[in-house]
PDB file of C-alpha atoms in Angstrom:
ATOM      1  CA  MET G   1      82.690 -25.054  13.525  1.00  0.00           C
ATOM      2  CA  PHE G   2      85.638 -26.093  15.598  1.00  0.00           C
ATOM      3  CA  GLY G   3      87.684 -23.244  14.106  1.00  0.00           C
ATOM      4  CA  GLY G   4      85.317 -20.571  15.618  1.00  0.00           C
ATOM      5  CA  HIS G   5      85.554 -22.110  19.062  1.00  0.00           C
ATOM      6  CA  ILE G   6      89.305 -22.138  18.833  1.00  0.00           C
ATOM      7  CA  ILE G   7      89.423 -18.379  17.974  1.00  0.00           C
ATOM      8  CA  PHE G   8      87.035 -17.427  20.828  1.00  0.00           C
ATOM      9  CA  GLY G   9      89.082 -19.498  23.239  1.00  0.00           C
ATOM     10  CA  THR G  10      92.215 -17.809  22.153  1.00  0.00           C
ATOM     11  CA  LEU G  11      90.652 -14.304  22.653  1.00  0.00           C
ATOM     12  CA  LEU G  12      89.296 -15.230  26.079  1.00  0.00           C
ATOM     13  CA  ALA G  13      92.651 -16.600  27.181  1.00  0.00           C
ATOM     14  CA  GLY G  14      94.362 -13.408  25.960  1.00  0.00           C
ATOM     15  CA  SER G  15      91.883 -11.225  27.848  1.00  0.00           C
ATOM     16  CA  LEU G  16      92.359 -13.143  31.087  1.00  0.00           C
ATOM     17  CA  CYS G  17      96.064 -12.893  30.669  1.00  0.00           C
ATOM     18  CA  LEU G  18      95.801  -9.011  30.509  1.00  0.00           C
ATOM     19  CA  HIS G  19      93.723  -8.745  33.684  1.00  0.00           C
ATOM     20  CA  LEU G  20      95.354 -11.338  35.893  1.00  0.00           C
ATOM     21  CA  VAL G  21      99.058 -11.137  35.081  1.00  0.00           C
ATOM     22  CA  SER G  22     101.450  -8.678  33.595  1.00  0.00           C
ATOM     23  CA  THR G  23     102.045  -8.611  29.877  1.00  0.00           C
ATOM     24  CA  ASP G  24     105.461 -10.013  30.483  1.00  0.00           C
ATOM     25  CA  THR G  25     103.990 -13.360  31.519  1.00  0.00           C
ATOM     26  CA  CYS G  26     101.494 -13.467  28.697  1.00  0.00           C
ATOM     27  CA  PRO G  27     102.356 -15.513  25.710  1.00  0.00           C
ATOM     28  CA  ALA G  28     103.889 -13.609  22.890  1.00  0.00           C
ATOM     29  CA  GLY G  29     101.510 -12.520  20.243  1.00  0.00           C
ATOM     30  CA  ALA G  30      98.464 -12.051  22.597  1.00  0.00           C
ATOM     31  CA  MET G  31      95.993  -9.288  21.582  1.00  0.00           C
ATOM     32  CA  PRO G  32      94.976  -6.357  23.952  1.00  0.00           C
ATOM     33  CA  GLY G  33      91.484  -6.282  25.286  1.00  0.00           C
ATOM     34  CA  LEU G  34      88.677  -3.797  24.391  1.00  0.00           C
ATOM     35  CA  PRO G  35      88.554  -0.320  26.133  1.00  0.00           C
ATOM     36  CA  GLY G  36      86.304  -0.091  29.173  1.00  0.00           C
ATOM     37  CA  ILE G  37      83.189   2.127  29.483  1.00  0.00           C
ATOM     38  CA  PRO G  38      84.055   5.789  30.499  1.00  0.00           C
ATOM     39  CA  GLY G  39      83.274   6.629  34.143  1.00  0.00           C
ATOM     40  CA  PHE G  40      80.962   9.454  35.410  1.00  0.00           C
ATOM     41  CA  PRO G  41      82.519  12.958  35.711  1.00  0.00           C
ATOM     42  CA  GLY G  42      83.875  13.683  39.196  1.00  0.00           C
ATOM     43  CA  ARG G  43      82.624  16.560  41.440  1.00  0.00           C
ATOM     44  CA  ASP G  44      84.367  19.976  41.536  1.00  0.00           C
ATOM     45  CA  GLY G  45      86.944  20.343  44.247  1.00  0.00           C
ATOM     46  CA  ARG G  46      86.747  22.895  47.059  1.00  0.00           C
ATOM     47  CA  GLU G  47      87.533  26.568  46.343  1.00  0.00           C
ATOM     48  CA  GLY G  48      91.130  27.360  47.039  1.00  0.00           C
ATOM     49  CA  ALA G  49      92.423  30.128  49.320  1.00  0.00           C
ATOM     50  CA  LYS G  50      92.692  33.684  47.926  1.00  0.00           C
ATOM     51  CA  GLY G  51      96.116  34.382  46.606  1.00  0.00           C
ATOM     52  CA  GLU G  52      98.312  37.340  47.493  1.00  0.00           C
ATOM     53  CA  LYS G  53      97.979  40.644  45.669  1.00  0.00           C
ATOM     54  CA  GLY G  54     100.089  40.633  42.578  1.00  0.00           C
ATOM     55  CA  ASP G  55     102.667  43.169  41.572  1.00  0.00           C
ATOM     56  CA  PRO G  56     101.487  46.182  39.538  1.00  0.00           C
ATOM     57  CA  GLY G  57     101.603  45.683  35.827  1.00  0.00           C
ATOM     58  CA  LYS G  58     104.471  46.942  33.766  1.00  0.00           C
ATOM     59  CA  PRO G  59     104.111  49.189  30.727  1.00  0.00           C
ATOM     60  CA  LEU G  60     104.373  47.625  27.320  1.00  0.00           C
ATOM     61  CA  LYS G  61     107.555  49.553  26.637  1.00  0.00           C
ATOM     62  CA  PRO G  62     110.213  49.835  29.355  1.00  0.00           C
ATOM     63  CA  ASP G  63     110.743  53.562  28.815  1.00  0.00           C
ATOM     64  CA  GLU G  64     107.016  54.415  28.764  1.00  0.00           C
ATOM     65  CA  ALA G  65     105.474  55.539  32.049  1.00  0.00           C
ATOM     66  CA  ILE G  66     102.032  54.424  33.133  1.00  0.00           C
ATOM     67  CA  LYS G  67      99.464  56.899  31.859  1.00  0.00           C
ATOM     68  CA  LYS G  68      96.431  57.835  33.939  1.00  0.00           C
ATOM     69  CA  GLY G  69      93.180  58.085  32.056  1.00  0.00           C
ATOM     70  CA  GLU G  70      91.340  61.381  31.685  1.00  0.00           C
ATOM     71  CA  LYS G  71      88.578  62.317  34.107  1.00  0.00           C
ATOM     72  CA  GLY G  72      85.217  61.172  32.842  1.00  0.00           C
ATOM     73  CA  GLU G  73      82.116  63.304  32.414  1.00  0.00           C
ATOM     74  CA  PRO G  74      79.913  63.667  35.513  1.00  0.00           C
ATOM     75  CA  GLY G  75      76.975  61.339  35.610  1.00  0.00           C
ATOM     76  CA  ILE G  76      73.332  62.330  35.600  1.00  0.00           C
ATOM     77  CA  LYS G  77      72.165  63.852  38.868  1.00  0.00           C
ATOM     78  CA  GLY G  78      70.228  61.343  40.867  1.00  0.00           C
ATOM     79  CA  MET G  79      66.885  61.809  42.565  1.00  0.00           C
ATOM     80  CA  PRO G  80      67.018  63.728  45.861  1.00  0.00           C
ATOM     81  CA  GLY G  81      67.029  61.512  48.873  1.00  0.00           C
ATOM     82  CA  LYS G  82      64.573  61.542  51.719  1.00  0.00           C
ATOM     83  CA  ARG G  83      64.867  64.343  54.242  1.00  0.00           C
ATOM     84  CA  GLY G  84      66.835  63.226  57.233  1.00  0.00           C
ATOM     85  CA  LEU G  85      65.901  63.639  60.865  1.00  0.00           C
ATOM     86  CA  ARG G  86      66.363  67.075  62.374  1.00  0.00           C
ATOM     87  CA  GLY G  87      69.564  67.327  64.316  1.00  0.00           C
ATOM     88  CA  ASP G  88      69.953  68.624  67.851  1.00  0.00           C
ATOM     89  CA  PHE G  89      70.371  72.346  68.475  1.00  0.00           C
ATOM     90  CA  GLY G  90      73.960  73.377  68.651  1.00  0.00           C
ATOM     91  CA  ILE G  91      75.591  75.250  71.485  1.00  0.00           C
ATOM     92  CA  ARG G  92      74.885  79.007  71.452  1.00  0.00           C
ATOM     93  CA  GLY G  93      77.810  80.898  70.035  1.00  0.00           C
ATOM     94  CA  PRO G  94      79.503  83.850  71.659  1.00  0.00           C
ATOM     95  CA  GLU G  95      77.917  87.297  71.465  1.00  0.00           C
ATOM     96  CA  GLY G  96      78.976  89.205  68.395  1.00  0.00           C
ATOM     97  CA  PRO G  97      80.451  92.696  68.383  1.00  0.00           C
ATOM     98  CA  PRO G  98      78.032  95.667  68.520  1.00  0.00           C
ATOM     99  CA  GLY G  99      76.804  96.863  65.169  1.00  0.00           C
ATOM    100  CA  GLU G 100      77.281 100.305  63.716  1.00  0.00           C
ATOM    101  CA  PRO G 101      74.824 103.038  64.762  1.00  0.00           C
ATOM    102  CA  GLY G 102      71.717 103.101  62.597  1.00  0.00           C
ATOM    103  CA  GLU G 103      70.276 106.055  60.782  1.00  0.00           C
ATOM    104  CA  GLN G 104      68.220 108.547  62.738  1.00  0.00           C
ATOM    105  CA  GLY G 105      64.592 107.493  62.869  1.00  0.00           C
ATOM    106  CA  THR G 106      61.709 109.555  61.612  1.00  0.00           C
ATOM    107  CA  PHE G 107      58.512 110.484  63.379  1.00  0.00           C
ATOM    108  CA  ASP G 108      55.966 107.684  63.162  1.00  0.00           C
ATOM    109  CA  VAL G 109      53.065 109.356  61.410  1.00  0.00           C
ATOM    110  CA  SER G 110      50.905 106.248  61.918  1.00  0.00           C
ATOM    111  CA  LYS G 111      50.688 107.021  65.683  1.00  0.00           C
ATOM    112  CA  SER G 112      49.984 110.726  65.323  1.00  0.00           C
ATOM    113  CA  HIS G 113      46.248 110.015  65.223  1.00  0.00           C
ATOM    114  CA  LEU G 114      46.442 109.050  68.925  1.00  0.00           C
ATOM    115  CA  LEU G 115      47.548 112.552  69.954  1.00  0.00           C
ATOM    116  CA  SER G 116      45.129 115.128  71.273  1.00  0.00           C
ATOM    117  CA  ALA G 117      45.959 118.298  73.198  1.00  0.00           C
ATOM    118  CA  PHE G 118      44.999 121.962  73.231  1.00  0.00           C
ATOM    119  CA  SER G 119      45.607 125.247  75.066  1.00  0.00           C
ATOM    120  CA  VAL G 120      43.601 128.407  74.417  1.00  0.00           C
ATOM    121  CA  SER G 121      43.544 131.799  76.123  1.00  0.00           C
ATOM    122  CA  ARG G 122      41.293 134.834  76.602  1.00  0.00           C
ATOM    123  CA  SER G 123      42.706 138.373  76.848  1.00  0.00           C
ATOM    124  CA  THR G 124      39.966 140.920  77.324  1.00  0.00           C
ATOM    125  CA  ARG G 125      38.702 143.184  80.115  1.00  0.00           C
ATOM    126  CA  HIS G 126      35.096 142.558  79.091  1.00  0.00           C
ATOM    127  CA  PRO G 127      33.600 139.725  81.137  1.00  0.00           C
ATOM    128  CA  PRO G 128      31.347 137.096  79.536  1.00  0.00           C
ATOM    129  CA  ASP G 129      27.622 137.100  80.274  1.00  0.00           C
ATOM    130  CA  PRO G 130      26.423 135.271  83.393  1.00  0.00           C
ATOM    131  CA  ASN G 131      25.564 131.591  82.824  1.00  0.00           C
ATOM    132  CA  ALA G 132      27.136 131.707  79.328  1.00  0.00           C
ATOM    133  CA  ILE G 133      29.895 129.874  77.519  1.00  0.00           C
ATOM    134  CA  ILE G 134      33.381 131.346  78.016  1.00  0.00           C
ATOM    135  CA  ARG G 135      34.918 132.062  74.631  1.00  0.00           C
ATOM    136  CA  PHE G 136      38.669 131.722  74.075  1.00  0.00           C
ATOM    137  CA  THR G 137      39.882 133.583  70.998  1.00  0.00           C
ATOM    138  CA  ASN G 138      43.636 132.885  71.063  1.00  0.00           C
ATOM    139  CA  ILE G 139      44.751 129.386  70.011  1.00  0.00           C
ATOM    140  CA  ILE G 140      48.057 128.455  71.660  1.00  0.00           C
ATOM    141  CA  THR G 141      48.111 124.692  70.901  1.00  0.00           C
ATOM    142  CA  ASN G 142      45.598 122.580  68.999  1.00  0.00           C
ATOM    143  CA  VAL G 143      47.005 119.138  68.096  1.00  0.00           C
ATOM    144  CA  ASN G 144      44.918 117.516  65.339  1.00  0.00           C
ATOM    145  CA  ASN G 145      42.438 120.439  65.655  1.00  0.00           C
ATOM    146  CA  HIS G 146      40.203 118.751  68.235  1.00  0.00           C
ATOM    147  CA  PHE G 147      39.343 122.125  69.837  1.00  0.00           C
ATOM    148  CA  SER G 148      36.637 123.924  67.868  1.00  0.00           C
ATOM    149  CA  ALA G 149      37.429 127.640  67.834  1.00  0.00           C
ATOM    150  CA  ASP G 150      33.982 128.423  66.410  1.00  0.00           C
ATOM    151  CA  GLU G 151      32.160 126.744  69.324  1.00  0.00           C
ATOM    152  CA  SER G 152      34.953 127.322  71.862  1.00  0.00           C
ATOM    153  CA  LYS G 153      34.498 123.664  72.833  1.00  0.00           C
ATOM    154  CA  PHE G 154      36.720 120.577  72.815  1.00  0.00           C
ATOM    155  CA  VAL G 155      35.290 117.807  70.581  1.00  0.00           C
ATOM    156  CA  CYS G 156      36.461 114.270  71.386  1.00  0.00           C
ATOM    157  CA  LYS G 157      37.802 112.346  68.358  1.00  0.00           C
ATOM    158  CA  ILE G 158      39.740 109.662  70.267  1.00  0.00           C
ATOM    159  CA  PRO G 159      37.759 107.852  73.003  1.00  0.00           C
ATOM    160  CA  GLY G 160      39.717 107.782  76.244  1.00  0.00           C
ATOM    161  CA  THR G 161      40.607 109.576  79.473  1.00  0.00           C
ATOM    162  CA  TYR G 162      41.433 113.291  79.289  1.00  0.00           C
ATOM    163  CA  TYR G 163      42.603 115.877  81.777  1.00  0.00           C
ATOM    164  CA  PHE G 164      41.197 119.395  81.613  1.00  0.00           C
ATOM    165  CA  VAL G 165      42.468 122.407  83.596  1.00  0.00           C
ATOM    166  CA  PHE G 166      41.788 126.167  83.599  1.00  0.00           C
ATOM    167  CA  HIS G 167      43.286 129.306  85.150  1.00  0.00           C
ATOM    168  CA  ALA G 168      40.916 132.276  85.158  1.00  0.00           C
ATOM    169  CA  SER G 169      41.847 135.823  86.236  1.00  0.00           C
ATOM    170  CA  CYS G 170      39.255 137.877  88.040  1.00  0.00           C
ATOM    171  CA  LYS G 171      39.260 141.462  89.390  1.00  0.00           C
ATOM    172  CA  GLU G 172      36.971 143.244  91.833  1.00  0.00           C
ATOM    173  CA  LYS G 173      34.163 140.799  91.102  1.00  0.00           C
ATOM    174  CA  SER G 174      33.486 137.248  92.204  1.00  0.00           C
ATOM    175  CA  LEU G 175      33.806 134.466  89.633  1.00  0.00           C
ATOM    176  CA  CYS G 176      32.335 130.999  89.214  1.00  0.00           C
ATOM    177  CA  VAL G 177      33.657 128.746  86.426  1.00  0.00           C
ATOM    178  CA  ILE G 178      31.752 125.560  85.567  1.00  0.00           C
ATOM    179  CA  LEU G 179      33.315 122.628  83.682  1.00  0.00           C
ATOM    180  CA  MET G 180      30.671 121.215  81.337  1.00  0.00           C
ATOM    181  CA  HIS G 181      30.425 117.825  79.625  1.00  0.00           C
ATOM    182  CA  ASP G 182      27.655 117.558  76.998  1.00  0.00           C
ATOM    183  CA  ASP G 183      25.372 119.953  78.904  1.00  0.00           C
ATOM    184  CA  LYS G 184      26.121 118.145  82.182  1.00  0.00           C
ATOM    185  CA  LYS G 185      27.821 120.097  84.955  1.00  0.00           C
ATOM    186  CA  LEU G 186      30.977 118.268  86.122  1.00  0.00           C
ATOM    187  CA  ALA G 187      32.373 120.788  88.627  1.00  0.00           C
ATOM    188  CA  ASN G 188      31.805 124.366  89.792  1.00  0.00           C
ATOM    189  CA  PHE G 189      34.830 126.435  90.894  1.00  0.00           C
ATOM    190  CA  CYS G 190      33.977 129.736  92.619  1.00  0.00           C
ATOM    191  CA  ASP G 191      36.157 132.534  93.961  1.00  0.00           C
ATOM    192  CA  HIS G 192      34.665 135.409  95.959  1.00  0.00           C
ATOM    193  CA  ILE G 193      36.948 138.447  96.202  1.00  0.00           C
ATOM    194  CA  GLN G 194      36.897 141.832  97.869  1.00  0.00           C
ATOM    195  CA  LYS G 195      36.805 145.173  96.092  1.00  0.00           C
ATOM    196  CA  ASN G 196      39.991 146.441  94.428  1.00  0.00           C
ATOM    197  CA  SER G 197      41.662 142.998  94.464  1.00  0.00           C
ATOM    198  CA  GLN G 198      42.732 140.654  91.652  1.00  0.00           C
ATOM    199  CA  GLN G 199      43.479 136.918  91.790  1.00  0.00           C
ATOM    200  CA  VAL G 200      43.294 133.653  89.862  1.00  0.00           C
ATOM    201  CA  ASN G 201      40.624 130.983  90.029  1.00  0.00           C
ATOM    202  CA  SER G 202      41.759 127.522  88.823  1.00  0.00           C
ATOM    203  CA  GLY G 203      40.625 123.899  88.729  1.00  0.00           C
ATOM    204  CA  GLY G 204      41.003 120.645  86.843  1.00  0.00           C
ATOM    205  CA  LEU G 205      39.393 117.219  86.276  1.00  0.00           C
ATOM    206  CA  ALA G 206      40.130 113.877  84.590  1.00  0.00           C
ATOM    207  CA  VAL G 207      37.202 112.923  82.354  1.00  0.00           C
ATOM    208  CA  TYR G 208      36.409 109.845  80.263  1.00  0.00           C
ATOM    209  CA  LEU G 209      35.003 110.827  76.873  1.00  0.00           C
ATOM    210  CA  ARG G 210      33.428 108.936  74.018  1.00  0.00           C
ATOM    211  CA  GLU G 211      33.697 109.980  70.397  1.00  0.00           C
ATOM    212  CA  ASN G 212      32.053 113.327  69.532  1.00  0.00           C
ATOM    213  CA  GLU G 213      31.361 114.215  73.183  1.00  0.00           C
ATOM    214  CA  LYS G 214      32.205 117.835  74.082  1.00  0.00           C
ATOM    215  CA  VAL G 215      33.776 119.674  77.019  1.00  0.00           C
ATOM    216  CA  TRP G 216      33.765 123.456  77.626  1.00  0.00           C
ATOM    217  CA  LEU G 217      33.698 126.178  80.290  1.00  0.00           C
ATOM    218  CA  LYS G 218      30.806 128.464  81.239  1.00  0.00           C
ATOM    219  CA  THR G 219      30.232 131.111  83.879  1.00  0.00           C
ATOM    220  CA  GLY G 220      27.775 130.878  86.742  1.00  0.00           C
ATOM    221  CA  TYR G 221      25.910 133.779  88.235  1.00  0.00           C
ATOM    222  CA  TYR G 222      29.252 135.397  89.080  1.00  0.00           C
ATOM    223  CA  ASN G 223      31.071 136.322  85.896  1.00  0.00           C
ATOM    224  CA  GLY G 224      34.025 138.488  86.997  1.00  0.00           C
ATOM    225  CA  LEU G 225      36.456 137.153  84.338  1.00  0.00           C
ATOM    226  CA  TYR G 226      39.048 139.814  83.560  1.00  0.00           C
ATOM    227  CA  ALA G 227      42.354 140.252  81.695  1.00  0.00           C
ATOM    228  CA  GLU G 228      44.434 143.279  80.876  1.00  0.00           C
ATOM    229  CA  GLY G 229      47.571 142.830  78.760  1.00  0.00           C
ATOM    230  CA  LYS G 230      50.287 141.054  80.724  1.00  0.00           C
ATOM    231  CA  LYS G 231      48.560 141.434  84.052  1.00  0.00           C
ATOM    232  CA  GLY G 232      46.602 138.235  83.703  1.00  0.00           C
ATOM    233  CA  ASP G 233      45.180 135.940  81.015  1.00  0.00           C
ATOM    234  CA  SER G 234      42.611 133.175  81.361  1.00  0.00           C
ATOM    235  CA  VAL G 235      43.729 129.830  79.973  1.00  0.00           C
ATOM    236  CA  PHE G 236      41.847 126.586  79.215  1.00  0.00           C
ATOM    237  CA  SER G 237      43.815 123.395  78.413  1.00  0.00           C
ATOM    238  CA  GLY G 238      43.203 119.679  77.923  1.00  0.00           C
ATOM    239  CA  PHE G 239      45.075 116.595  76.729  1.00  0.00           C
ATOM    240  CA  LEU G 240      44.627 112.865  76.222  1.00  0.00           C
ATOM    241  CA  ILE G 241      45.982 110.700  79.041  1.00  0.00           C
ATOM    242  CA  HIS G 242      45.111 107.254  77.708  1.00  0.00           C
ATOM    243  CA  ALA G 243      43.201 106.116  74.640  1.00  0.00           C
ATOM    244  CA  HIS G 244      40.599 103.333  75.028  1.00  0.00           C
TER     245      HIS G 244
END
């Protein structure tokens, strides 16, 4: 019993000797104490400053140059992005040089249907009957055939404003020429002459016509229309001024 107390006392004295004084002052032959309990791990220190850029690497062999890798294959095309905002208009550029002359144009057939004109003549010494239609047998111009040679009347195919004019030769007899529009008298032009004289009776009017309306000339009571070769013809003409 006393032996155990002696051993414990010896260990305790040795332990106190390690903690309080240096080992040089402890009695020879003292035993070291037991290891202490490990402490908790310390916190990480602050991140250090970024170091300077290092020198480029050297090739494995001194005589071997640095080789650049081959160009890789292009990647897959990405989805198109959203359309951006429209930019401002730029400054107008300078005028360019004149171009070369173009080819000669052709007649526009599509507008030919808006043309209407005629001129007809009468060359005979025989006068027409009184109060009868004046017949013109010689066709000088008949654009789109709007003058009917069979009726000796102009037939409107294009509604619009037309101008009609006539020049009638007469000799030794008085003459009255009436401009007719669908059996309606528009104007009466008369010329009373003396015996053994020859002259020309003329007149003209602008008339608005609708489709299929007709215009012609007729004599009145005086029918002294006359022509003899080159001494005098009677002419009736008309043309479209403006289509409606």
